[in-house]
Amino acid sequence: MPVPPGKRLISRKGFASTLRGALRYLFGKEGHRLVNGMRLFYRLRLLIMMGTNEPIGKLTRGNEVRIWVDGNESFTRLEQLLRRAKHSIVIQMFIWKDDEAGRHIANVLIEAADRGVHVDITKEAVGDFFEYFGDFLGTQTSDDPVWKVFWSHPRIRINYVTNRDHAKVYVIDDQILLLTGMNIANEYRYQWHDYMVELRGAEYVTQFLTRGKWLNKGKSIELVMNTEESKDIRSALNILLDDAQESVIVEHCYMSDPDVTDRLVALTRRDVRVTVIIPDEIDFHYHANMRTVGRLLAEGDKSNLNILLYPKIFHAKIVLVDHRFALIGSMNLMKSSLDDMGEVNVLIRDKQRAIGKLYETLRTDILACRSISSPPSLLWFSRWLAWLGL
């Protein structure tokens, strides 16, 4: 864990934040998310209808998907949309750090609230585990004027809850939904490689806020979520992989789920070309990633397998199949993410512009990688860390 400038490695507040997040993950749980989501949704619809003379259908008409790559594109677009908001902003966030990026987004939201926009934020307490440097909850007592206004503003409502929800989502004016793997922190804004998806259309907003189930109707854009009521992401991923005919590209920062590994191995054995991109730099889950790489190389057909190590830390979570279908969002390829945590992904089918941008970005990433062809040797200590998911 790199130490940010001006921060101490040993920090009482940082330790408290990490411990609080761990305890919330192990023992904390708060339900009724579906009911709260529906109430919030209908409250926002009422606010919009009261605040505009335009018909609600006009505000939400039309569907569109756009892909934004890395922090510069994504945060610039996010800030642009937040500044355009007229009525409501809803945010679901896992990690939100008290750093430059975190304070900047808080200030943008204050400006929105000052002009009459209602801001509803749900901050996941489990994310505190990763806020050793910059605890979000600690900003309640901060002397920083931005945080003082942020926590006391009458149009900003902050819900600090334990739902084990790993999603990072923004809803703007009941018509735009942004989903991403990026948290609000400097490393996501300035350093790590990642993606954000912009969806336009009332159906996506409705499905997210009411925690609607994935219906798998074969539409070109479908929201796929893990909620308390339904865990749909593993099913969508399995269908996507099992239907692959020619190629699968997996760019994921955390890969350790044994069933996913089994399916990738099986794909190589039926002549589907499998490319796996994982970060080369050591981060959380590094040894677990290497154990997965070892299994793929030992059990898969190497003539159909390409394992690539990206030279920097990235936080991407993409599966691209046959250059036509993509599953992208907050999901990690690890059991806790696929089966337990709340997650929000989008399944994109045959949308040429979005799929094309993903493919071109992945091709650039591939050119920056180095290939490995033999299983990495893991010492007993590395195997132990891999077993722990580290």
C-alpha positions as CSV (number, residue, x, y, z in Angstrom):
1,M,0.0,0.0,0.0
2,P,1.7,3.2,-1.1
3,V,1.9,5.9,1.5
4,P,0.3,9.2,0.2
5,P,2.5,12.3,0.6
6,G,2.0,13.9,4.0
7,K,0.5,10.8,5.5
8,R,2.0,8.6,8.2
9,L,2.3,4.8,7.8
10,I,1.1,4.3,11.4
11,S,-2.2,6.1,11.9
12,R,-4.7,5.6,14.7
13,K,-7.5,6.9,12.5
14,G,-6.4,4.7,9.6
15,F,-6.3,1.6,11.8
16,A,-9.7,2.4,13.2
17,S,-11.1,2.8,9.6
18,T,-9.6,-0.5,8.5
19,L,-10.8,-2.4,11.6
20,R,-14.3,-0.9,11.3
21,G,-14.6,-2.0,7.6
22,A,-13.4,-5.5,8.5
23,L,-15.9,-5.9,11.4
24,R,-18.7,-4.6,9.2
25,Y,-17.9,-7.2,6.6
26,L,-17.7,-10.0,9.1
27,F,-20.6,-9.1,11.4
28,G,-22.6,-6.2,10.0
29,K,-25.7,-6.4,7.9
30,E,-28.6,-4.1,7.2
31,G,-31.6,-5.2,5.2
32,H,-34.7,-3.6,3.6
33,R,-32.6,-2.3,0.7
34,L,-35.3,-3.1,-1.9
35,V,-38.0,-1.2,0.0
36,N,-35.7,1.8,0.6
37,G,-34.7,1.8,-3.1
38,M,-38.3,1.9,-4.3
39,R,-39.1,4.7,-1.9
40,L,-36.1,6.6,-3.1
41,F,-37.0,6.0,-6.7
42,Y,-40.6,7.3,-6.4
43,R,-39.5,10.2,-4.3
44,L,-37.1,11.3,-7.0
45,R,-39.7,10.9,-9.7
46,L,-42.0,13.2,-7.7
47,L,-39.2,15.7,-7.2
48,I,-38.5,15.8,-11.0
49,M,-42.1,16.1,-12.0
50,M,-42.6,19.0,-9.5
51,G,-39.4,20.7,-10.7
52,T,-39.8,20.8,-14.4
53,N,-42.5,21.7,-17.0
54,E,-41.3,19.0,-19.4
55,P,-43.1,15.6,-19.6
56,I,-41.3,12.9,-17.7
57,G,-41.1,10.8,-20.9
58,K,-39.2,13.5,-22.6
59,L,-36.6,13.6,-19.9
60,T,-35.9,9.8,-20.0
61,R,-36.6,9.0,-23.7
62,G,-34.0,7.0,-25.6
63,N,-31.3,4.5,-24.7
64,E,-27.6,4.9,-25.2
65,V,-24.4,3.3,-23.9
66,R,-21.0,5.0,-23.9
67,I,-17.6,3.8,-22.5
68,W,-15.2,6.1,-20.7
69,V,-11.6,4.9,-20.1
70,D,-9.4,5.7,-17.1
71,G,-9.8,8.4,-14.5
72,N,-9.2,11.4,-16.7
73,E,-12.0,10.6,-19.2
74,S,-14.3,9.1,-16.5
75,F,-14.0,11.8,-13.8
76,T,-14.2,14.6,-16.3
77,R,-17.4,13.2,-17.7
78,L,-18.8,12.5,-14.2
79,E,-18.1,16.1,-13.1
80,Q,-19.7,17.4,-16.3
81,L,-22.9,15.4,-15.7
82,L,-23.0,16.4,-12.0
83,R,-22.7,20.0,-12.9
84,R,-25.6,19.6,-15.4
85,A,-27.9,18.0,-12.9
86,K,-31.2,19.8,-12.5
87,H,-33.2,17.9,-10.0
88,S,-31.5,14.8,-8.4
89,I,-28.3,12.9,-7.9
90,V,-28.1,9.5,-6.4
91,I,-24.7,7.9,-5.5
92,Q,-23.9,4.4,-4.3
93,M,-20.2,4.3,-3.3
94,F,-17.9,1.6,-1.8
95,I,-14.8,3.6,-1.1
96,W,-14.7,7.4,-0.8
97,K,-11.4,8.8,0.5
98,D,-10.6,12.1,2.2
99,D,-8.1,13.1,-0.4
100,E,-7.9,15.6,-3.3
101,A,-10.3,13.6,-5.5
102,G,-12.7,12.9,-2.7
103,R,-12.9,16.5,-1.6
104,H,-13.3,17.7,-5.1
105,I,-16.3,15.5,-5.8
106,A,-17.8,16.6,-2.4
107,N,-17.4,20.2,-3.5
108,V,-19.1,19.6,-6.9
109,L,-22.0,18.0,-5.0
110,I,-22.2,21.0,-2.7
111,E,-22.5,23.3,-5.7
112,A,-25.2,21.1,-7.1
113,A,-27.1,21.2,-3.8
114,D,-26.8,25.0,-3.6
115,R,-28.6,25.3,-6.9
116,G,-31.5,23.1,-5.7
117,V,-30.4,19.6,-6.6
118,H,-31.3,16.9,-4.1
119,V,-28.3,14.6,-3.4
120,D,-28.8,11.1,-1.9
121,I,-25.5,9.2,-1.1
122,T,-25.3,5.7,0.2
123,K,-21.8,4.9,1.5
124,E,-20.9,1.3,2.1
125,A,-19.3,0.8,5.5
126,V,-17.3,-2.3,4.4
127,G,-15.4,0.0,2.1
128,D,-13.9,1.6,5.2
129,F,-11.4,-1.3,5.3
130,F,-9.6,0.3,2.3
131,E,-9.7,3.9,3.7
132,Y,-6.6,3.6,5.9
133,F,-5.4,6.9,4.4
134,G,-8.4,9.1,4.3
135,D,-11.4,7.7,6.3
136,F,-14.7,9.0,4.8
137,L,-16.6,8.7,8.1
138,G,-13.9,10.7,9.9
139,T,-14.7,13.7,7.7
140,Q,-17.8,14.3,9.8
141,T,-15.5,15.9,12.4
142,S,-13.1,17.4,9.9
143,D,-12.1,21.0,10.2
144,D,-12.0,21.2,6.4
145,P,-14.7,23.7,5.3
146,V,-15.7,21.5,2.4
147,W,-16.6,18.6,4.6
148,K,-18.3,20.8,7.2
149,V,-20.7,22.1,4.5
150,F,-21.0,18.6,2.9
151,W,-22.3,16.9,6.1
152,S,-24.6,19.7,7.1
153,H,-26.2,20.7,3.8
154,P,-30.0,20.4,3.9
155,R,-30.1,19.0,0.4
156,I,-27.4,16.4,0.9
157,R,-28.5,13.1,2.6
158,I,-25.7,10.6,3.5
159,N,-26.7,7.1,4.3
160,Y,-23.8,5.2,6.0
161,V,-24.9,1.5,5.8
162,T,-23.6,-2.0,5.9
163,N,-25.1,-3.9,2.9
164,R,-21.8,-5.4,1.7
165,D,-22.5,-3.6,-1.5
166,H,-19.5,-3.3,-3.8
167,A,-21.2,-1.3,-6.5
168,K,-20.2,2.2,-7.6
169,V,-23.1,3.9,-9.3
170,Y,-24.4,7.4,-10.0
171,V,-27.9,8.3,-11.1
172,I,-28.5,11.8,-12.5
173,D,-31.9,13.4,-13.0
174,D,-33.7,10.0,-13.3
175,Q,-32.3,9.5,-16.8
176,I,-28.6,8.8,-16.7
177,L,-26.9,5.9,-14.9
178,L,-23.2,5.7,-14.6
179,L,-21.7,2.4,-13.4
180,T,-18.0,1.7,-12.8
181,G,-15.3,-0.1,-10.9
182,M,-13.8,3.3,-9.9
183,N,-14.2,4.5,-6.3
184,I,-13.8,8.1,-5.3
185,A,-10.1,8.4,-4.5
186,N,-6.9,9.7,-6.0
187,E,-5.6,6.4,-7.3
188,Y,-8.8,5.9,-9.4
189,R,-8.8,9.5,-10.6
190,Y,-5.1,9.8,-11.5
191,Q,-3.3,6.4,-11.5
192,W,-5.1,3.2,-12.1
193,H,-6.5,1.9,-15.4
194,D,-10.3,1.4,-15.2
195,Y,-13.6,2.0,-17.0
196,M,-16.9,3.7,-16.6
197,V,-20.2,3.0,-18.5
198,E,-22.8,5.6,-19.2
199,L,-26.3,4.4,-19.7
200,R,-29.2,6.7,-20.8
201,G,-32.7,5.5,-20.3
202,A,-35.4,5.4,-17.6
203,E,-35.5,1.6,-17.6
204,Y,-31.9,1.3,-16.3
205,V,-32.5,3.9,-13.6
206,T,-35.7,2.1,-12.5
207,Q,-34.1,-1.3,-12.5
208,F,-31.2,-0.1,-10.4
209,L,-33.2,1.9,-7.8
210,T,-35.8,-0.9,-7.4
211,R,-33.2,-3.7,-7.5
212,G,-34.9,-5.4,-10.5
213,K,-34.0,-8.9,-11.5
214,W,-32.1,-9.6,-14.7
215,L,-34.6,-11.1,-17.2
216,N,-32.2,-12.1,-19.9
217,K,-34.4,-11.0,-22.8
218,G,-31.5,-10.7,-25.2
219,K,-31.6,-6.9,-25.4
220,S,-28.6,-5.1,-26.6
221,I,-28.1,-3.5,-23.2
222,E,-29.1,-5.2,-20.0
223,L,-28.3,-4.3,-16.4
224,V,-27.2,-7.4,-14.4
225,M,-26.9,-7.1,-10.6
226,N,-26.3,-8.9,-7.4
227,T,-28.8,-7.8,-4.8
228,E,-30.2,-9.2,-1.6
229,E,-33.1,-10.5,-3.6
230,S,-31.3,-12.0,-6.5
231,K,-27.7,-12.9,-7.5
232,D,-27.7,-12.7,-11.3
233,I,-24.1,-11.9,-12.2
234,R,-22.6,-15.4,-12.0
235,S,-25.5,-16.7,-14.2
236,A,-24.9,-14.0,-16.8
237,L,-21.1,-14.7,-16.8
238,N,-21.6,-18.4,-17.1
239,I,-24.0,-18.0,-20.1
240,L,-21.6,-15.6,-21.7
241,L,-18.6,-17.9,-21.4
242,D,-20.4,-21.1,-22.3
243,D,-21.7,-19.5,-25.5
244,A,-18.3,-18.3,-26.7
245,Q,-17.4,-19.5,-30.2
246,E,-14.1,-17.9,-31.1
247,S,-12.5,-15.8,-28.4
248,V,-12.7,-14.6,-24.9
249,I,-10.7,-11.7,-23.5
250,V,-10.7,-11.3,-19.7
251,E,-9.1,-8.1,-18.2
252,H,-9.7,-8.4,-14.5
253,C,-7.7,-7.2,-11.5
254,Y,-8.8,-10.0,-9.1
255,M,-9.2,-13.6,-10.4
256,S,-9.5,-16.5,-8.0
257,D,-12.9,-18.1,-8.5
258,P,-12.4,-21.8,-9.3
259,D,-15.5,-22.3,-11.3
260,V,-14.5,-19.4,-13.6
261,T,-11.1,-20.9,-14.0
262,D,-12.6,-24.3,-14.9
263,R,-14.7,-22.7,-17.6
264,L,-11.7,-20.8,-19.1
265,V,-9.8,-24.1,-19.1
266,A,-12.7,-25.8,-20.9
267,L,-12.9,-23.1,-23.5
268,T,-9.2,-23.5,-24.4
269,R,-9.9,-27.2,-24.9
270,R,-12.7,-26.6,-27.4
271,D,-10.5,-24.3,-29.5
272,V,-11.7,-21.0,-28.2
273,R,-8.9,-18.5,-27.9
274,V,-8.6,-17.2,-24.3
275,T,-6.6,-14.1,-23.4
276,V,-6.3,-13.2,-19.7
277,I,-4.9,-9.8,-18.7
278,I,-4.0,-9.3,-15.0
279,P,-1.8,-6.6,-13.3
280,D,1.9,-7.4,-12.9
281,E,2.3,-5.0,-9.9
282,I,1.7,-6.4,-6.5
283,D,-1.6,-5.3,-5.0
284,F,-4.4,-7.0,-3.0
285,H,-5.1,-10.5,-4.4
286,Y,-1.8,-10.8,-6.3
287,H,-0.9,-14.2,-5.0
288,A,-4.4,-15.5,-5.6
289,N,-4.1,-14.2,-9.2
290,M,-0.9,-16.1,-9.6
291,R,-2.4,-19.3,-8.4
292,T,-5.2,-18.9,-11.0
293,V,-2.5,-18.3,-13.7
294,G,-0.8,-21.5,-12.6
295,R,-4.0,-23.5,-13.0
296,L,-4.8,-22.0,-16.4
297,L,-1.3,-22.8,-17.7
298,A,-1.1,-26.2,-16.2
299,E,-4.6,-27.4,-17.2
300,G,-5.5,-25.4,-20.3
301,D,-4.6,-25.9,-23.9
302,K,-1.6,-23.6,-24.3
303,S,-2.1,-23.3,-28.0
304,N,-5.4,-21.4,-27.3
305,L,-4.2,-19.6,-24.2
306,N,-2.5,-16.2,-23.7
307,I,-1.6,-15.0,-20.2
308,L,-0.5,-11.4,-20.1
309,L,0.8,-9.3,-17.2
310,Y,-0.1,-5.6,-17.4
311,P,2.9,-3.4,-16.3
312,K,0.9,-1.2,-13.8
313,I,-1.8,-1.6,-11.3
314,F,-5.3,-1.6,-12.9
315,H,-8.8,-2.0,-11.5
316,A,-10.6,-3.1,-14.7
317,K,-13.3,-5.8,-14.7
318,I,-14.1,-6.7,-18.3
319,V,-15.1,-10.0,-20.1
320,L,-15.3,-9.6,-23.9
321,V,-16.6,-12.5,-25.9
322,D,-16.3,-13.0,-29.7
323,H,-15.7,-9.2,-30.1
324,R,-19.5,-8.9,-29.8
325,F,-20.5,-9.3,-26.2
326,A,-19.2,-7.6,-23.1
327,L,-19.8,-7.9,-19.3
328,I,-18.4,-4.9,-17.5
329,G,-19.0,-3.2,-14.1
330,S,-18.0,-3.6,-10.5
331,M,-17.8,-7.4,-10.3
332,N,-14.5,-9.2,-9.5
333,L,-13.8,-12.8,-10.5
334,M,-13.7,-14.0,-7.0
335,K,-16.4,-16.0,-5.1
336,S,-17.3,-13.2,-2.6
337,S,-18.0,-10.8,-5.4
338,L,-19.8,-13.3,-7.7
339,D,-22.0,-14.8,-4.9
340,D,-22.2,-12.6,-1.9
341,M,-21.5,-8.9,-2.4
342,G,-23.8,-6.4,-4.0
343,E,-22.6,-5.6,-7.6
344,V,-23.8,-3.8,-10.7
345,N,-22.7,-4.8,-14.2
346,V,-24.0,-4.2,-17.7
347,L,-24.2,-6.8,-20.4
348,I,-23.6,-5.2,-23.8
349,R,-24.5,-7.1,-27.0
350,D,-23.6,-6.0,-30.5
351,K,-23.4,-2.3,-29.8
352,Q,-20.7,-1.5,-32.3
353,R,-19.5,1.8,-30.9
354,A,-19.2,0.7,-27.3
355,I,-17.8,-2.8,-28.1
356,G,-15.4,-1.2,-30.6
357,K,-14.0,1.2,-27.9
358,L,-13.5,-1.7,-25.5
359,Y,-11.8,-3.8,-28.0
360,E,-9.4,-1.0,-29.1
361,T,-8.6,-0.3,-25.5
362,L,-7.9,-4.0,-24.8
363,R,-5.7,-4.2,-27.9
364,T,-3.6,-1.3,-26.6
365,D,-3.4,-2.9,-23.2
366,I,-2.3,-6.2,-24.8
367,L,0.6,-4.5,-26.6
368,A,1.8,-3.0,-23.3
369,C,1.8,-6.4,-21.6
370,R,4.4,-9.2,-21.2
371,S,3.4,-12.7,-21.8
372,I,4.1,-15.7,-19.6
373,S,4.0,-19.3,-20.7
374,S,4.9,-21.4,-17.7
375,P,3.2,-21.6,-14.3
376,P,4.7,-19.2,-11.7
377,S,6.5,-20.9,-8.9
378,L,4.8,-20.2,-5.6
379,L,6.7,-20.7,-2.3
380,W,4.8,-21.9,0.7
381,F,4.3,-18.4,1.9
382,S,2.8,-17.3,-1.5
383,R,0.5,-20.3,-1.5
384,W,-0.7,-19.4,2.0
385,L,-1.4,-15.8,0.9
386,A,-3.2,-17.1,-2.2
387,W,-5.4,-19.3,0.0
388,L,-6.3,-16.2,2.0
389,G,-7.2,-14.4,-1.2
390,L,-4.2,-12.1,-1.1
